[in-house]
Amino acid sequence: MLKADNLSKVFNIHLIGDKVIKGCNGVSFIVDRGEFLGISGPSGAGKSTILKCIYRTYLPTGGDIRYDSVLYGQVNLATIADHMVISIRHKEIGYISQFLKVIPRVSAVDIVAEPLLLKNGVSPEEAKTKAGELLERLNIPRKLFDAYPATFSGGEQQRVNIARAIIWKPRLLLLDEPTASLDRDSTAIVVELLKELRNEGTSMVGIFHDNELMKSITDRAYRMNPETEYAE
Amino acid sequence: MAMVPILDVKGLTKIFGDGCHLCSQSTGPEYETNVCRHCGSIVACSDVSFKLYPGEILGIVGESGSGKSTVVKLLHFDWDATSGEVFIQSTSMDKSININGKNLFARSPYQKRQIRNLFMGIVYQNPHLGLRMDVSSGGNIAERLITANWRSIAMMRGRASELLEKTEIPVERMDEPPANFSGGMQQRVQIAKALSNNPLILFLDEVTTGLDVSVQARVLDLIRNLQSELNLSMIIVSHDLGVIRLLTKRTIVMKYGRIVEAGLTDQILEDPQHPYTQLLVSSQL
Ligand SMILES: Nc1ncnc2c1ncn2[C@@H]1O[C@H](COP(=O)(O)OP(=O)(O)OP(=O)(O)O)[C@@H](O)[C@H]1O
Ligand SMILES: [Mg+2]
Ligand SMILES: [Zn+2]
């Protein structure tokens, strides 16, 4: 379903004398349908860079990212048009960042319901109900549902973030340390939710700070080789 | 599933002055000027091409004088383009006027007015450009409705009060002129007026610039809600990356009349490619 082929990313920082920073280099892997691939490697190896290239938050410098899209068929995520990436983000590929990017003055329940509305024609009421149920499973107190997450604790924000990313059951989910700011109980709930999602057919690529955790939920790991990818 | 753009802009160019054959080659980011050194003309925008897709909000950012407002004013037919083409494609468009697949700049002035009156709305940075300050707010909206072929006074009043309510202007103030209102309220009257003809495309030029932060927030929330409710296609011009981040998914960056970069808004913010965009992003974060 997803195939990274010799993917590389360098950042050219023009402001500081055209400094070149290496993001990742020569990354190749395959994710089969329904599979959960972990990405491991030392800090700074470029793990997040890979996910951001797949999601196109970063523009890849070289290589291909072949993706088998429902909307468009075989595409190269590294090069397809921006508006196609937007459609794919709405209908197929989700992304959980390490922190919630709060949307000002939008309540927790609406933040979670939004992607469901974008994906398919569920009614706003139905989307809200589903969002509430998911927040409840993630132990977010009911009284916070209609509050703005800007004032939530880090762990609460992150659970809102996770709910927003999984509620619409994307075909492919990219996870960047989703549980880094969560306590043990919340982490256990998230793991359970991710396993359910996988059983329903979502393919995943994820980075986890905790190796044990990664082993327990992924099928396989792609190890970033410090020799090739980390070298200057 | 090929998506058809609602607006397709090709090679949009506007030169103020007599112009010469070297205008385009002697201006732009690499020359750090939009003034032609051979003839002194101002190249306000040159070879600007982009597409707007149905239901999306496209951002245009760039420093003062980079040509953002020019692009919007050309597309709204306020000014004539020096060269370039623009196409509108829509199935939901009023059948009485067939403009699909034709370069709109080549239409007659009458047809351009018709297209503008029926399918476009605009909100100017300066409310004085968009509103008559001494005419009642309801009257401002009615004037717009008349150009879109509305005739019944009662229906126009009804429509005006509905729009003012949507834009959170107390309906009992409908008979007051915008001159009595605060800046934020004037912008909301402009938005109500721009929406009155159910446009397909809405142009917003620096709608929140110069407003208090709390007022800005209300105007931005209003735009965001309108977009999700009406599924309008919009072009929003702003030099504020915060506004762009909040409202848009795709962004164009302009400098000295040229597009220097276009991309997904999160990519522009997190992985800007052009030196100017890098400067813009780093100075605003
Ligand atoms: N009527 C005019 N006659 C001559 N030059 C003009 C005219 N209108 C605009 N210009 C010039 O065209 C260039 C682009 O102006 P424009 O208003 O499009 O910039 P902008 O990007 O909207 O800037 P701002 O952020 O300050 O609103 C500027 O150099 C401006 O001085
Ligand atoms: Mg302007
Ligand atoms: Zn010239």
Coordinates of C-alpha atoms and ligand atoms in Angstrom, one line a residue:
Chain A
M1 CA 0.0 0.0 0.0
L2 CA 2.9 2.3 0.7
K3 CA 6.4 2.1 -0.6
A4 CA 9.2 4.5 0.2
D5 CA 12.0 4.2 -2.3
N6 CA 15.3 5.8 -1.7
L7 CA 13.6 8.7 0.1
S8 CA 15.7 11.6 1.1
K9 CA 15.2 15.0 2.6
V10 CA 17.7 17.9 3.0
F11 CA 16.8 21.3 4.3
N12 CA 18.4 24.3 2.6
I13 CA 18.4 27.1 5.1
H14 CA 19.1 30.1 3.0
L15 CA 19.0 32.6 5.9
I16 CA 22.1 31.2 7.5
G17 CA 24.5 31.1 4.5
D18 CA 22.7 28.3 2.6
K19 CA 23.3 25.9 5.4
V20 CA 22.3 22.3 4.5
I21 CA 20.7 20.1 7.1
K22 CA 20.2 16.4 6.5
G23 CA 16.7 15.1 7.3
C24 CA 16.9 11.6 6.1
N25 CA 18.7 9.8 3.4
G26 CA 18.2 6.6 1.3
V27 CA 15.1 5.4 3.1
S28 CA 13.3 2.4 1.6
F29 CA 10.5 0.3 3.0
I30 CA 7.2 -1.2 2.2
V31 CA 4.0 -1.3 4.2
D32 CA 1.5 -3.9 3.2
R33 CA -2.2 -3.4 3.5
G34 CA -3.3 -3.8 7.2
E35 CA 0.3 -3.8 8.4
F36 CA 1.8 -1.8 11.2
L37 CA 5.3 -0.7 10.6
G38 CA 7.4 0.8 13.4
I39 CA 10.3 3.1 12.7
S40 CA 13.2 3.0 15.1
G41 CA 16.5 4.7 15.3
P42 CA 18.5 7.1 17.4
S43 CA 17.3 10.6 18.2
G44 CA 18.0 12.9 15.3
A45 CA 18.1 10.1 12.8
G46 CA 15.2 11.5 10.8
K47 CA 12.2 9.4 11.9
S48 CA 9.8 12.3 12.1
T49 CA 11.1 13.6 8.8
I50 CA 10.0 10.4 7.1
L51 CA 6.5 10.7 8.4
K52 CA 6.3 14.4 7.5
C53 CA 7.5 13.6 4.0
I54 CA 4.8 11.0 3.6
Y55 CA 2.2 13.5 4.8
R56 CA 3.8 16.2 2.6
T57 CA 4.3 18.6 5.4
Y58 CA 7.9 18.4 4.2
L59 CA 8.7 18.3 0.5
P60 CA 10.9 15.3 -0.2
T61 CA 14.2 16.2 -1.9
G62 CA 14.7 12.8 -3.6
G63 CA 13.2 9.4 -4.1
D64 CA 9.6 8.3 -4.3
I65 CA 6.7 7.6 -2.0
R66 CA 4.4 5.2 -3.9
Y67 CA 0.9 5.1 -2.4
D68 CA -2.0 3.0 -3.6
S69 CA -4.8 5.6 -3.3
V70 CA -8.5 4.9 -3.4
L71 CA -9.2 8.3 -4.9
Y72 CA -6.4 8.4 -7.5
G73 CA -4.9 5.0 -7.9
Q74 CA -1.1 4.7 -7.8
V75 CA 0.4 8.0 -6.9
N76 CA 3.8 9.4 -5.8
L77 CA 3.1 11.4 -2.6
A78 CA 6.4 13.1 -3.1
T79 CA 5.3 14.8 -6.3
I80 CA 1.5 14.8 -6.7
A81 CA -0.4 18.1 -6.8
D82 CA -1.2 19.9 -3.6
H83 CA -4.9 19.7 -4.0
M84 CA -4.7 15.9 -4.4
V85 CA -2.7 15.7 -1.2
I86 CA -5.5 17.7 0.5
S87 CA -8.2 15.2 -0.7
I88 CA -6.0 12.3 0.4
R89 CA -5.6 13.8 3.8
H90 CA -9.3 14.3 4.1
K91 CA -10.3 10.8 2.9
E92 CA -7.4 8.4 3.4
I93 CA -4.3 9.3 5.3
G94 CA -4.3 10.5 8.9
Y95 CA -1.4 11.8 11.1
I96 CA -1.0 12.0 14.8
S97 CA 1.6 14.6 15.8
Q98 CA 3.4 14.6 19.2
F99 CA 1.3 17.6 20.3
L100 CA -2.1 18.9 19.6
K101 CA -2.2 21.9 17.3
V102 CA -5.1 23.7 18.9
I103 CA -7.6 25.4 16.7
P104 CA -8.5 28.6 18.6
R105 CA -12.0 28.8 19.9
V106 CA -13.1 25.4 18.8
S107 CA -14.4 23.0 21.5
A108 CA -12.7 19.6 22.1
V109 CA -15.7 17.7 20.8
D110 CA -15.9 19.8 17.6
I111 CA -12.1 19.4 17.0
V112 CA -12.6 15.6 17.2
A113 CA -15.8 15.6 15.1
E114 CA -14.4 17.7 12.3
P115 CA -12.4 15.1 10.3
L116 CA -15.5 12.8 10.4
L117 CA -17.5 15.5 8.7
L118 CA -14.8 16.0 6.1
K119 CA -14.5 12.4 5.3
N120 CA -18.1 11.4 4.7
G121 CA -21.7 12.6 4.9
V122 CA -22.4 11.9 8.6
S123 CA -24.6 14.5 10.2
P124 CA -23.0 17.0 12.6
E125 CA -25.1 15.5 15.4
E126 CA -23.9 12.0 14.7
A127 CA -20.3 13.2 14.4
K128 CA -20.6 15.0 17.8
T129 CA -22.0 11.9 19.4
K130 CA -19.2 9.7 18.1
A131 CA -16.7 12.3 19.2
G132 CA -18.1 12.3 22.7
E133 CA -18.0 8.5 22.9
L134 CA -14.4 8.4 21.8
L135 CA -13.4 11.2 24.3
E136 CA -15.2 9.3 27.0
R137 CA -13.3 6.1 26.2
L138 CA -10.1 8.2 26.5
N139 CA -11.2 9.3 29.9
I140 CA -11.6 13.0 29.1
P141 CA -14.1 14.3 31.7
R142 CA -17.4 15.2 30.2
K143 CA -17.3 18.8 31.5
L144 CA -14.3 19.4 29.2
F145 CA -16.1 18.3 26.0
D146 CA -17.4 21.8 25.3
A147 CA -14.3 23.6 26.6
Y148 CA -11.4 24.9 24.4
P149 CA -8.4 22.5 24.6
A150 CA -6.0 25.5 24.7
T151 CA -6.3 25.3 28.5
F152 CA -6.1 21.5 28.8
S153 CA -3.2 19.7 30.3
G154 CA -0.6 18.2 28.0
G155 CA -2.0 14.7 28.4
E156 CA -5.6 15.8 27.9
Q157 CA -4.6 17.7 24.7
Q158 CA -2.8 14.7 23.4
R159 CA -5.8 12.5 24.0
V160 CA -7.9 15.0 22.0
N161 CA -5.3 14.9 19.3
I162 CA -5.4 11.1 19.1
A163 CA -9.2 11.0 19.1
R164 CA -9.2 13.5 16.2
A165 CA -6.8 11.3 14.3
I166 CA -8.5 8.0 14.7
I167 CA -12.2 8.9 14.8
W168 CA -12.5 8.8 11.0
K169 CA -10.7 5.4 10.7
P170 CA -8.2 6.5 8.0
R171 CA -6.8 3.9 5.6
L172 CA -3.3 4.8 6.6
L173 CA -2.3 6.3 9.9
L174 CA 1.0 8.0 10.6
L175 CA 1.9 8.2 14.3
D176 CA 4.7 10.3 15.7
E177 CA 5.2 9.4 19.3
P178 CA 1.5 9.5 20.1
T179 CA 1.9 8.4 23.7
A180 CA 4.9 10.3 24.7
S181 CA 3.0 12.7 27.0
L182 CA 0.6 10.1 28.4
D183 CA 0.6 8.2 31.7
R184 CA 0.5 4.4 31.9
D185 CA -3.3 4.1 32.0
S186 CA -4.0 6.5 29.1
T187 CA -1.3 4.7 27.1
A188 CA -3.0 1.4 27.7
I189 CA -6.3 2.8 26.4
V190 CA -4.6 4.3 23.3
V191 CA -2.9 1.0 22.5
E192 CA -6.2 -0.8 22.8
L193 CA -7.8 1.8 20.4
L194 CA -5.0 1.4 17.9
K195 CA -5.3 -2.4 18.0
E196 CA -9.0 -2.1 17.3
L197 CA -8.3 0.3 14.4
R198 CA -5.8 -2.1 12.9
N199 CA -8.3 -4.9 13.2
E200 CA -10.7 -2.8 11.2
G201 CA -8.2 -2.5 8.4
T202 CA -6.1 0.6 9.0
S203 CA -2.5 0.4 8.0
M204 CA 0.0 2.2 10.2
V205 CA 3.5 3.6 10.3
G206 CA 4.6 4.7 13.8
I207 CA 7.4 6.1 15.9
F208 CA 7.4 5.2 19.6
H209 CA 9.8 6.5 22.3
D210 CA 9.3 3.2 24.1
N211 CA 10.8 0.1 22.5
E212 CA 8.7 -2.4 24.4
L213 CA 5.6 -0.5 23.5
M214 CA 6.6 -0.5 19.9
K215 CA 7.3 -4.2 19.8
S216 CA 3.9 -4.9 21.4
I217 CA 1.9 -3.2 18.7
T218 CA 3.8 -3.2 15.5
D219 CA 4.4 -6.1 13.1
R220 CA 7.9 -5.1 12.1
A221 CA 10.3 -2.3 12.6
Y222 CA 12.3 -0.4 10.0
R223 CA 15.6 0.4 11.7
M224 CA 17.2 3.6 10.5
N225 CA 20.8 2.8 9.8
P226 CA 23.0 5.4 11.4
E227 CA 25.7 4.6 8.9
T228 CA 23.7 5.8 5.9
E229 CA 21.0 7.9 7.2
Y230 CA 22.7 9.7 10.0
A231 CA 26.0 10.3 8.5
E232 CA 26.9 13.9 7.6
Chain B
M1 CA -11.7 11.5 -9.5
A2 CA -10.2 14.5 -11.3
M3 CA -11.1 17.7 -9.5
V4 CA -12.0 20.7 -11.8
P5 CA -10.8 24.0 -10.5
I6 CA -13.6 26.6 -10.1
L7 CA -11.1 29.3 -11.0
D8 CA -8.1 28.9 -13.3
V9 CA -5.8 31.9 -13.5
K10 CA -3.1 31.9 -16.2
G11 CA -0.3 34.4 -16.7
L12 CA -2.0 37.3 -14.9
T13 CA 0.0 40.5 -15.5
K14 CA -0.7 44.1 -14.6
I15 CA 1.6 46.9 -15.6
F16 CA 1.0 50.5 -14.4
G17 CA 2.5 52.8 -16.9
D18 CA 3.3 52.6 -20.6
G19 CA 5.3 49.4 -20.3
C20 CA 8.0 48.2 -22.6
H21 CA 9.3 44.9 -23.8
L22 CA 11.8 44.7 -21.0
C23 CA 9.4 45.3 -18.1
S24 CA 9.0 41.7 -17.1
Q25 CA 12.6 40.8 -17.6
S26 CA 13.9 43.6 -15.4
T27 CA 11.6 43.3 -12.4
G28 CA 10.9 40.6 -9.8
P29 CA 12.5 39.0 -6.8
E30 CA 15.9 38.6 -8.4
Y31 CA 16.0 42.3 -9.2
E32 CA 14.4 43.3 -5.9
T33 CA 12.1 45.7 -7.5
N34 CA 8.8 45.9 -9.3
V35 CA 9.8 49.1 -11.2
C36 CA 11.1 48.7 -14.7
R37 CA 14.4 50.4 -15.0
H38 CA 14.0 51.0 -18.7
C39 CA 10.6 52.7 -18.8
G40 CA 9.7 53.3 -15.1
S41 CA 6.5 51.4 -15.2
I42 CA 5.3 49.4 -12.2
V43 CA 4.9 45.7 -12.7
A44 CA 2.3 45.1 -10.0
C45 CA 2.0 41.4 -10.9
S46 CA 3.5 39.3 -13.6
D47 CA 2.8 35.8 -14.9
V48 CA 0.7 34.9 -11.9
S49 CA -0.9 31.5 -12.4
F50 CA -2.8 29.3 -10.0
K51 CA -6.0 27.3 -9.6
L52 CA -8.7 27.6 -7.0
Y53 CA -10.6 24.4 -6.2
P54 CA -14.3 24.2 -5.2
G55 CA -14.9 24.8 -1.5
E56 CA -11.3 25.6 -0.6
I57 CA -9.7 28.7 0.9
L58 CA -6.5 29.7 -0.8
G59 CA -4.2 32.1 0.9
I60 CA -2.0 34.7 -0.7
V61 CA 0.8 36.1 1.5
G62 CA 3.6 38.5 0.8
E63 CA 5.0 41.8 1.9
S64 CA 3.4 45.2 1.2
G65 CA 3.4 46.1 -2.5
S66 CA 4.0 42.5 -3.6
G67 CA 0.9 42.5 -5.7
K68 CA -1.6 40.6 -3.6
S69 CA -4.4 43.1 -3.8
T70 CA -3.7 43.7 -7.5
V71 CA -4.4 40.0 -8.2
V72 CA -7.7 40.1 -6.4
K73 CA -8.7 43.4 -8.0
L74 CA -8.0 42.0 -11.5
L75 CA -9.9 38.8 -10.8
H76 CA -12.9 40.9 -9.6
F77 CA -12.7 43.0 -12.8
D78 CA -12.0 46.2 -10.8
W79 CA -9.0 46.7 -13.0
D80 CA -8.2 45.5 -16.5
A81 CA -5.3 43.0 -16.7
T82 CA -2.4 43.9 -19.0
S83 CA -2.3 40.3 -20.0
G84 CA -3.4 36.9 -18.8
E85 CA -6.5 34.7 -18.8
V86 CA -9.0 33.6 -16.2
F87 CA -11.5 30.8 -16.5
I88 CA -14.4 29.9 -14.2
Q89 CA -15.8 26.4 -14.3
S90 CA -18.9 25.5 -12.3
T91 CA -21.9 23.2 -12.7
S92 CA -23.8 25.0 -10.0
M93 CA -23.6 28.2 -11.9
D94 CA -26.7 30.1 -13.0
K95 CA -27.6 28.8 -16.4
S96 CA -28.7 32.2 -17.7
I97 CA -25.0 33.1 -18.4
N98 CA -22.7 30.6 -19.9
I99 CA -19.1 31.4 -19.0
N100 CA -17.7 27.9 -18.6
G101 CA -14.5 27.4 -20.5
K102 CA -14.2 31.0 -21.8
N103 CA -11.5 33.5 -20.9
L104 CA -13.4 36.0 -18.8
F105 CA -11.0 38.9 -19.5
A106 CA -12.1 38.7 -23.2
R107 CA -15.8 39.2 -22.3
S108 CA -17.6 42.5 -22.8
P109 CA -17.7 45.0 -19.8
Y110 CA -21.4 44.3 -19.5
Q111 CA -20.7 40.5 -19.2
K112 CA -17.9 41.1 -16.7
R113 CA -20.3 43.1 -14.5
Q114 CA -22.8 40.4 -14.8
I115 CA -20.3 37.7 -13.8
R116 CA -19.2 39.8 -10.9
N117 CA -22.7 40.6 -9.7
L118 CA -23.9 37.0 -9.9
F119 CA -20.9 34.9 -8.9
M120 CA -18.4 37.0 -7.0
G121 CA -18.2 38.7 -3.6
I122 CA -15.4 40.9 -2.3
V123 CA -14.4 42.3 1.0
Y124 CA -11.8 45.1 0.8
Q125 CA -9.3 45.9 3.4
N126 CA -10.6 49.4 3.5
P127 CA -14.4 49.3 4.3
H128 CA -14.7 52.7 2.5
L129 CA -14.0 50.9 -0.7
G130 CA -16.7 48.3 -0.2
L131 CA -19.4 50.2 1.6
R132 CA -21.2 53.5 1.2
M133 CA -20.7 54.9 4.6
D134 CA -23.7 57.3 4.6
V135 CA -26.3 54.7 3.3
S136 CA -28.0 52.4 5.8
S137 CA -26.4 48.9 6.2
G138 CA -29.5 47.3 4.9
G139 CA -29.4 49.8 2.0
N140 CA -25.8 48.8 1.2
I141 CA -26.9 45.2 1.0
A142 CA -30.0 46.1 -1.1
E143 CA -27.9 47.9 -3.6
R144 CA -25.8 44.8 -4.1
L145 CA -29.0 42.7 -4.4
I146 CA -30.3 45.0 -7.1
T147 CA -27.2 44.4 -9.2
A148 CA -27.9 40.7 -8.9
N149 CA -31.4 41.3 -10.2
W150 CA -33.4 41.3 -7.0
R151 CA -36.5 43.6 -7.2
S152 CA -38.9 43.2 -4.3
I153 CA -38.2 45.6 -1.4
A154 CA -39.7 43.2 1.2
M155 CA -37.5 40.3 0.0
M156 CA -34.4 42.4 0.0
R157 CA -35.1 43.6 3.5
G158 CA -35.6 40.0 4.5
R159 CA -32.4 38.9 2.9
A160 CA -30.5 41.8 4.5
S161 CA -31.7 41.0 8.0
E162 CA -30.9 37.3 7.5
L163 CA -27.3 38.2 6.4
L164 CA -26.7 40.7 9.1
E165 CA -27.8 38.1 11.6
K166 CA -25.4 35.6 10.1
T167 CA -22.6 38.1 10.5
E168 CA -23.6 39.0 14.0
I169 CA -24.8 42.5 13.4
P170 CA -27.9 43.3 15.6
V171 CA -30.8 43.4 13.1
E172 CA -32.3 46.4 14.8
R173 CA -29.2 48.4 13.6
M174 CA -29.9 47.6 10.0
D175 CA -31.1 51.1 9.3
E176 CA -28.0 52.7 10.6
P177 CA -25.2 53.6 8.2
P178 CA -21.8 51.8 8.5
A179 CA -20.3 55.2 9.5
N180 CA -21.9 54.6 13.0
F181 CA -20.2 51.2 13.4
S182 CA -16.8 50.1 14.7
G183 CA -14.2 48.8 12.3
G184 CA -15.0 45.1 13.1
M185 CA -18.7 45.7 12.5
Q186 CA -18.0 47.5 9.2
Q187 CA -16.0 44.5 8.1
R188 CA -18.9 42.2 9.0
V189 CA -21.3 44.4 7.1
Q190 CA -19.0 44.1 4.1
I191 CA -19.0 40.3 4.5
A192 CA -22.8 40.3 4.7
K193 CA -22.9 42.4 1.5
A194 CA -20.4 40.2 -0.2
L195 CA -22.5 37.1 0.6
S196 CA -25.8 38.6 -0.4
N197 CA -25.8 37.3 -4.0
N198 CA -24.8 33.7 -2.9
P199 CA -21.4 34.0 -4.6
L200 CA -19.4 31.1 -5.8
I201 CA -16.2 32.8 -5.1
L202 CA -15.3 35.2 -2.3
F203 CA -12.3 37.5 -2.3
L204 CA -11.1 38.7 1.1
D205 CA -8.4 41.3 1.1
E206 CA -6.8 41.8 4.6
V207 CA -10.1 41.6 6.3
T208 CA -8.7 41.6 9.8
T209 CA -5.9 44.0 9.4
G210 CA -6.1 46.9 11.7
L211 CA -8.7 45.4 14.0
D212 CA -8.3 44.7 17.7
V213 CA -7.2 41.1 18.4
S214 CA -10.5 40.1 19.9
V215 CA -12.4 41.6 17.0
Q216 CA -10.1 39.9 14.6
A217 CA -10.9 36.6 16.3
R218 CA -14.6 37.1 15.7
V219 CA -14.2 38.0 12.1
L220 CA -11.9 35.0 11.5
D221 CA -14.4 32.7 13.3
L222 CA -17.1 34.0 11.1
I223 CA -15.2 33.3 7.9
R224 CA -14.3 29.8 9.1
N225 CA -17.9 29.1 9.9
L226 CA -19.2 30.5 6.6
Q227 CA -16.8 28.3 4.8
S228 CA -17.8 25.1 6.5
E229 CA -21.5 26.1 6.3
L230 CA -21.7 27.4 2.7
N231 CA -18.8 25.5 1.2
L232 CA -17.7 28.7 -0.6
S233 CA -14.5 29.0 -2.5
M234 CA -12.4 31.8 -1.2
I235 CA -9.1 33.6 -1.8
I236 CA -7.9 35.3 1.3
V237 CA -5.1 37.9 1.1
S238 CA -3.2 38.6 4.2
H239 CA 0.3 39.4 5.4
D240 CA -0.5 37.7 8.7
L241 CA 0.7 34.1 8.6
G242 CA -1.5 33.4 11.7
V243 CA -4.6 34.2 9.6
I244 CA -3.3 32.0 6.8
R245 CA -2.5 29.1 9.1
L246 CA -5.9 29.3 10.7
L247 CA -8.0 29.5 7.5
T248 CA -6.2 28.0 4.5
K249 CA -4.9 24.6 3.4
R250 CA -3.0 26.0 0.4
T251 CA -1.0 29.2 0.1
I252 CA 0.7 31.3 -2.5
V253 CA 3.7 33.5 -1.5
M254 CA 4.3 36.6 -3.6
K255 CA 7.2 39.0 -3.9
Y256 CA 7.7 41.9 -6.3
G257 CA 4.7 40.9 -8.3
R258 CA 5.7 37.2 -8.7
I259 CA 4.7 34.0 -7.1
V260 CA 7.9 32.8 -5.4
E261 CA 6.4 29.7 -3.8
A262 CA 3.1 27.8 -3.7
G263 CA 2.3 24.8 -1.6
L264 CA 0.3 23.2 1.2
T265 CA 0.0 25.8 4.0
D266 CA 1.6 23.5 6.6
Q267 CA 4.5 22.8 4.2
I268 CA 5.0 26.5 3.6
L269 CA 5.1 27.1 7.3
E270 CA 7.3 24.1 8.3
D271 CA 9.4 23.6 5.2
P272 CA 9.5 26.9 3.3
Q273 CA 11.7 26.6 0.1
H274 CA 12.3 30.1 -1.1
P275 CA 14.6 32.4 0.8
Y276 CA 11.9 35.0 1.1
T277 CA 9.4 32.5 2.5
Q278 CA 12.0 31.3 5.0
L279 CA 12.5 34.9 6.1
L280 CA 8.8 35.5 6.3
V281 CA 8.2 32.4 8.4
S282 CA 11.1 32.9 10.7
S283 CA 10.2 36.5 11.4
Q284 CA 6.6 35.7 12.3
L285 CA 7.1 32.6 14.5
Ligands
LIG1 N1 -3.5 52.4 -9.3 C1 -2.1 52.2 -9.2 N2 -1.3 52.9 -10.0 C2 0.0 52.7 -9.9 N3 0.6 51.7 -9.2 C3 -0.2 51.0 -8.4 C4 -1.6 51.2 -8.4 N4 -2.1 50.3 -7.6 C5 -1.1 49.5 -7.1 N5 0.1 50.0 -7.6 C6 1.4 49.4 -7.3 O1 1.4 48.0 -7.6 C7 2.2 47.3 -6.7 C8 1.3 46.2 -6.0 O2 0.4 46.8 -5.2 P1 -0.7 46.0 -4.4 O3 -1.7 46.9 -3.8 O4 -1.2 44.9 -5.2 O5 0.2 45.4 -3.2 P2 -0.2 44.4 -2.0 O6 0.6 43.2 -2.1 O7 -1.7 44.3 -1.9 O8 0.3 45.3 -0.8 P3 -0.3 45.6 0.7 O9 0.1 44.4 1.5 O10 0.5 46.8 1.1 O11 -1.7 45.8 0.6 C9 2.7 48.4 -5.7 O12 4.0 48.7 -6.1 C10 1.7 49.5 -5.9 O13 2.4 50.7 -5.5
MG2 MG -3.1 45.0 -0.5
ZN3 ZN 9.5 48.6 -19.0

